[in-house]
Every structure is written in C-alpha cells, then in structure tokens.
Short mmCIF file of C-alpha atoms in Angstrom, two decimals:
data_model
loop_
_atom_site.label_atom_id
_atom_site.label_comp_id
_atom_site.label_asym_id
_atom_site.label_seq_id
_atom_site.Cartn_x
_atom_site.Cartn_y
_atom_site.Cartn_z
CA MET A 14 -30.63 -179.00 158.26
CA ARG A 15 -32.03 -179.18 161.78
CA ARG A 16 -35.32 -180.91 162.50
CA ASN A 17 -38.57 -179.04 163.11
CA GLN A 18 -37.70 -176.29 160.66
CA LYS A 19 -40.94 -175.20 159.03
CA ILE A 20 -40.41 -174.94 155.28
CA VAL A 21 -42.16 -174.79 151.92
CA TYR A 22 -40.45 -176.74 149.16
CA SER A 23 -40.75 -177.74 145.53
CA ALA A 24 -39.86 -180.92 143.68
CA MET A 25 -39.29 -180.21 139.98
CA ASN A 26 -39.25 -182.84 137.25
CA LYS A 27 -36.02 -182.23 135.31
CA VAL A 28 -37.53 -183.86 132.21
CA ASN A 29 -40.64 -181.69 131.72
CA ASN A 30 -40.18 -178.90 134.34
CA LYS A 31 -43.46 -179.73 136.08
CA SER A 32 -43.38 -179.23 139.85
CA TYR A 33 -44.95 -180.29 143.12
CA ILE A 34 -45.23 -177.81 146.01
CA GLY A 35 -45.40 -178.94 149.63
CA TYR A 36 -44.53 -178.03 153.20
CA CYS A 37 -43.03 -179.93 156.13
CA ILE A 38 -40.93 -179.74 159.30
CA ASP A 39 -38.25 -182.24 158.27
CA PHE A 40 -37.18 -181.91 154.64
CA LYS A 41 -35.04 -185.06 154.48
CA GLU A 42 -37.69 -187.22 156.11
CA ARG A 43 -40.42 -185.76 153.90
CA LYS A 44 -38.50 -186.65 150.73
CA THR A 45 -38.00 -190.18 152.05
CA ARG A 46 -41.72 -190.51 152.79
CA HIS A 47 -42.65 -189.26 149.31
CA PHE A 48 -40.38 -191.86 147.70
CA LEU A 49 -41.75 -194.58 149.98
CA CYS A 50 -45.35 -193.71 149.09
CA ALA A 51 -44.45 -193.82 145.39
CA LYS A 52 -42.86 -197.27 145.82
CA LYS A 53 -45.96 -198.52 147.65
CA GLY A 54 -48.05 -197.69 144.58
CA ILE A 55 -50.12 -194.93 146.14
CA VAL A 56 -51.94 -193.13 143.33
CA THR A 57 -51.50 -189.35 143.09
CA ARG A 58 -50.19 -187.18 140.26
CA PHE A 59 -46.91 -186.70 142.08
CA TYR A 60 -46.32 -190.34 142.99
CA ASN A 61 -47.32 -191.48 139.50
CA ALA A 62 -44.68 -189.10 138.10
CA ILE A 63 -41.99 -190.35 140.49
CA ARG A 64 -42.67 -193.92 139.38
CA LYS A 65 -42.68 -192.94 135.70
CA TYR A 66 -39.58 -190.73 135.62
CA GLY A 67 -37.58 -192.06 138.56
CA GLU A 68 -36.45 -190.45 141.81
CA GLU A 69 -33.23 -189.23 140.19
CA ASN A 70 -35.14 -186.98 137.79
CA PHE A 71 -36.57 -184.73 140.50
CA GLU A 72 -34.80 -181.67 141.85
CA TRP A 73 -35.80 -180.78 145.42
CA ILE A 74 -35.53 -177.15 146.49
CA ILE A 75 -36.39 -175.32 149.72
CA LEU A 76 -38.31 -172.18 148.76
CA PHE A 77 -39.06 -170.71 152.21
CA ASP A 78 -37.61 -171.69 155.57
CA ASN A 79 -37.87 -170.70 159.23
CA LEU A 80 -41.59 -170.00 158.87
CA GLU A 81 -43.48 -169.12 162.03
CA ASN A 82 -46.22 -171.73 162.21
CA ILE A 83 -48.35 -174.23 160.35
CA GLU A 84 -50.82 -171.63 159.12
CA GLU A 85 -48.04 -169.61 157.53
CA CYS A 86 -46.76 -172.75 155.81
CA LYS A 87 -50.24 -173.46 154.44
CA LYS A 88 -50.69 -169.89 153.24
CA ILE A 89 -47.37 -169.78 151.38
CA GLU A 90 -47.92 -173.26 149.93
CA LYS A 91 -51.23 -172.09 148.45
CA LEU A 92 -49.60 -168.96 147.00
CA MET A 93 -46.81 -170.99 145.39
CA ILE A 94 -49.29 -173.47 143.89
CA VAL A 95 -51.10 -170.54 142.26
CA LEU A 96 -47.91 -168.78 141.16
CA PHE A 97 -46.28 -171.88 139.65
CA ASP A 98 -49.64 -173.24 138.40
CA THR A 99 -48.87 -176.68 139.82
CA TYR A 100 -52.54 -177.61 140.20
CA ASN A 101 -53.41 -177.18 136.52
CA ASN A 102 -49.99 -177.85 135.02
CA GLY A 103 -48.07 -179.70 137.69
CA TYR A 104 -48.29 -182.45 140.28
CA ASN A 105 -50.39 -180.92 143.06
CA SER A 106 -53.74 -182.71 143.31
CA THR A 107 -55.30 -179.96 145.44
CA LEU A 108 -55.01 -176.18 145.81
CA GLY A 109 -52.92 -176.65 148.94
CA GLY A 110 -53.07 -176.15 152.68
CA ASP A 111 -54.60 -179.52 153.40
CA GLY A 112 -51.93 -182.02 154.30
CA GLY A 113 -48.36 -183.16 154.71
CA PHE A 114 -47.56 -181.30 157.94
CA THR A 115 -48.29 -182.87 161.31
CA GLY A 116 -46.43 -183.86 164.42
CA HIS A 117 -47.21 -187.42 163.39
CA ASN A 118 -44.32 -187.20 160.93
CA SER A 119 -41.72 -186.94 163.67
CA GLY A 120 -39.44 -189.86 164.40
CA GLU A 121 -40.38 -189.72 168.09
CA PHE A 122 -44.07 -190.14 167.30
CA LYS A 123 -43.49 -193.02 164.91
CA LYS A 124 -41.21 -194.79 167.39
CA GLY A 125 -43.84 -194.48 170.10
CA GLN A 126 -46.55 -195.73 167.77
CA GLN A 127 -44.44 -198.73 166.79
CA SER A 128 -43.94 -199.64 170.47
CA ARG A 129 -47.63 -199.31 171.29
CA ASN A 130 -48.70 -201.31 168.25
CA LYS A 131 -46.07 -204.03 168.46
CA GLY A 132 -47.71 -207.43 168.42
CA LYS A 133 -51.16 -206.05 167.64
CA LYS A 134 -53.09 -207.34 164.66
CA MET A 135 -55.16 -204.96 162.56
CA SER A 136 -58.67 -205.88 161.60
CA GLU A 137 -59.71 -205.76 157.95
CA GLU A 138 -61.70 -202.61 158.72
CA GLN A 139 -58.62 -200.93 160.23
CA ARG A 140 -56.53 -201.89 157.21
CA GLN A 141 -59.12 -200.41 154.89
CA LYS A 142 -59.25 -197.16 156.88
CA LEU A 143 -55.46 -196.91 156.81
CA SER A 144 -55.42 -197.57 153.07
CA ASN A 145 -58.04 -194.90 152.45
CA ALA A 146 -56.13 -192.40 154.57
CA HIS A 147 -53.00 -192.92 152.49
CA LYS A 148 -54.87 -192.62 149.24
CA GLY A 149 -56.50 -189.36 150.27
CA ILE A 150 -60.11 -188.26 150.39
CA LYS A 151 -62.16 -189.37 147.42
CA LEU A 152 -64.42 -186.76 145.89
CA SER A 153 -67.72 -187.49 144.23
CA LYS A 154 -67.65 -187.26 140.44
CA SER A 155 -69.73 -184.06 140.43
CA HIS A 156 -67.57 -182.46 143.12
CA ALA A 157 -64.34 -183.35 141.30
CA GLU A 158 -65.70 -182.00 138.01
CA SER A 159 -66.81 -178.72 139.61
CA ILE A 160 -63.34 -178.19 141.11
CA SER A 161 -61.68 -179.05 137.81
CA LYS A 162 -63.88 -176.64 135.83
CA ALA A 163 -63.38 -173.84 138.34
CA ASN A 164 -59.61 -174.05 138.06
CA LYS A 165 -59.07 -175.23 134.49
CA GLY A 166 -57.10 -172.76 132.45
CA ARG A 167 -56.75 -170.33 135.33
CA ILE A 168 -54.31 -167.56 134.42
CA VAL A 169 -52.23 -165.78 137.03
CA THR A 170 -52.86 -162.13 136.22
CA LYS A 171 -50.47 -159.26 136.90
CA GLU A 172 -52.73 -158.17 139.76
CA THR A 173 -52.63 -161.64 141.33
CA ARG A 174 -48.85 -161.84 141.05
CA GLU A 175 -48.55 -158.39 142.66
CA LYS A 176 -50.76 -159.50 145.56
CA ILE A 177 -48.62 -162.61 145.99
CA ARG A 178 -45.43 -160.51 145.91
CA LYS A 179 -46.73 -158.14 148.58
CA SER A 180 -47.95 -160.97 150.80
CA LEU A 181 -44.44 -162.49 150.77
CA ILE A 182 -42.65 -159.31 151.84
CA GLY A 183 -40.66 -160.02 155.00
CA LYS A 184 -40.79 -163.80 154.55
CA LYS A 185 -37.44 -165.54 154.50
CA ARG A 186 -37.12 -166.99 151.03
CA THR A 187 -34.11 -168.84 149.67
CA PRO A 188 -32.14 -167.51 146.66
CA GLU A 189 -33.59 -170.38 144.61
CA ALA A 190 -37.11 -169.29 145.54
CA THR A 191 -36.40 -165.74 144.36
CA LYS A 192 -35.07 -167.11 141.08
CA ARG A 193 -38.05 -169.38 140.47
CA ILE A 194 -40.60 -166.73 141.37
CA ARG A 195 -39.00 -164.38 138.84
CA GLU A 196 -39.03 -167.11 136.19
CA ALA A 197 -42.70 -167.88 136.86
CA THR A 198 -43.59 -164.20 136.56
CA ARG A 199 -41.62 -163.81 133.34
CA LYS A 200 -43.19 -166.95 131.86
CA ALA A 201 -46.71 -165.70 132.65
CA ASN A 202 -45.92 -162.31 131.12
CA ASN A 203 -44.63 -163.91 127.92
CA LYS A 204 -47.59 -166.15 127.13
CA PRO A 205 -48.59 -165.49 123.47
CA ILE A 206 -52.11 -164.32 122.69
CA ARG A 207 -54.27 -163.97 119.52
CA GLN A 208 -56.66 -161.12 118.67
CA PHE A 209 -59.95 -161.71 116.79
CA ASN A 210 -62.65 -159.38 115.49
CA ILE A 211 -66.29 -159.83 116.53
CA ASP A 212 -66.81 -162.29 113.66
CA LYS A 213 -64.05 -164.47 115.17
CA ILE A 214 -61.61 -163.81 112.33
CA ALA A 215 -58.00 -163.78 113.54
CA ILE A 216 -56.36 -160.38 113.18
CA MET A 217 -53.03 -160.43 114.98
CA ASN A 218 -50.78 -162.55 117.19
CA TYR A 219 -48.87 -160.98 120.09
CA SER A 220 -45.96 -162.43 122.02
CA SER A 221 -47.45 -161.47 125.38
CA LEU A 222 -50.24 -159.67 127.22
CA THR A 223 -47.91 -156.74 127.69
CA GLU A 224 -47.29 -156.37 123.95
CA ALA A 225 -51.01 -156.72 123.15
CA SER A 226 -51.87 -154.06 125.72
CA GLU A 227 -49.19 -151.62 124.55
CA ILE A 228 -50.20 -151.89 120.88
CA THR A 229 -54.00 -151.85 121.29
CA GLY A 230 -54.27 -149.58 124.31
CA ILE A 231 -56.53 -152.12 126.06
CA SER A 232 -55.61 -152.97 129.64
CA ARG A 233 -53.81 -156.24 130.36
CA SER A 234 -56.44 -157.29 132.90
CA ASN A 235 -59.31 -156.84 130.39
CA ILE A 236 -57.48 -158.74 127.65
CA SER A 237 -56.64 -161.52 130.12
CA MET A 238 -60.28 -161.72 131.27
CA SER A 239 -61.52 -162.02 127.68
CA ALA A 240 -58.97 -164.74 126.91
CA ARG A 241 -59.93 -166.74 130.01
CA ILE A 242 -63.67 -166.53 129.38
CA GLY A 243 -63.34 -167.02 125.63
CA ARG A 244 -66.60 -165.23 124.81
CA LYS A 245 -66.56 -161.71 126.24
CA SER A 246 -65.37 -159.03 123.81
CA VAL A 247 -63.02 -156.28 124.98
CA GLY A 248 -62.53 -153.17 122.86
CA ASN A 249 -64.69 -154.82 120.18
CA PHE A 250 -62.22 -157.71 120.00
CA LEU A 251 -62.09 -161.30 121.19
CA TRP A 252 -58.91 -162.78 122.64
CA GLU A 253 -57.44 -166.25 122.98
CA TYR A 254 -54.23 -167.59 124.48
CA ILE A 255 -52.13 -169.45 121.91
CA LYS A 256 -51.42 -173.02 122.96
CA GLN A 257 -47.72 -173.88 122.88
#
C-alpha cells in the first residue's frame, strides 16, 4: 500500500471479537506504532488488550480507503465507533475524531526531528510533558463519569443505522467493511428483549426488536427507547434488553 493513503481501519481481537477503530495515512506504520506503544506500557484499553492477548491475536482490516481529507477520516471513524459500539463494548477510549492522524507520523518528519534533537538533553519538565502527551488527556473524575453515563448502554437504533448507511453512500469501502457493517447491523437487530407489564412482571421474551414490534404492533423505536431508559412504559408495557 502506498504512503499517505487516508484510511479508516479496525483491529479486531480474535479471542473475544472486540474491536478498535482508528484512522491514519500509513497503515503499516500505524500498526507498528500501536505495537510499540503497547510494549512501552502506555495505558489505554487498546494497548492493555494487546499486552494481554498478544499482537498475533489481532486482525487488522482496512474499512475505508482513499478518503478525501482528515475531516472525512474523523467523520467516518466516529460513525464506525457508533456502529460497532467500540466505545462501550470495545477498545476505543473516546468517541473518535480526536487523534492518531497528523503529518507528525510521517517518516520524513521523524527523521528531521531526530536530526534537530540529536545531542540535546530533555529537561525533567519536557520528559513529563512528553509522557503526558503519550498517555492522553486526563479527564476529571466528574467529567469522566458524565461521559460514561451518557454513553453507557447506548443502543444503535434502526434510525441511527439508516443515517449511517446514507452518510456512507459514495464512500469507497472495502469488501471487508461491507461484510462487517452488515454483521453489526444484523447483530443489533437480533438483540433479545423482555416485555413486562406495569407491575414489572415479566410477560414474554422476544429474540429481537423486530419480532417484538411485529407481535405487539408497537414501533421498534418506541420499544428501544423504553428498553434504554428502563422506566418509561410504551403501550402499557415496560421493556428490557436481555443480557447475554
């Protein structure tokens, strides 16, 4: 693959099927940098997983290539993180669009930096700044909790998936991307759900939102909303996703 090809990629753990979504301009170099960061002990969900399961247990796939610019890479990365749920149930530590893609990753830049810095000693303050930059921005406890609560248990609804599908029309996706997007959509559609009466007595289990909607006549979006909130009744019923 040629350099400077703007892509969005995934790295899937072959043991538990959890994934990391990212974007870059040099796929081979980006993989190498990920592995190097993991070996250095940098603490993120993704690097922790690489250390735990080993480099050999990750499958790296290009999802979209030949993208126009950085902003398009960021946009598609965010969409894929939502679609594959890699923030809640994967290795992405953010909702995307905030790192991993700069000209500073190029070999030319690094070579120039090495020449300029050769023989220079870093102060303790510079070392600390560099360490903090590698570890990422630290959030306050309250900020981290608010982000976690806002995204915990988020369900990708049919409407959201349709918006994602339309936004990707005309984008050059790889065959593997098409396959994985279909699998993610099918998996979301097949999530089992339980129906309760107002007194919170279980009435019926359904294999999916689609089945529950077809049998009860209640819209998928309303059932999904009730299941996410956990309190709001829809059609005089309460709904809850069944943990698998």
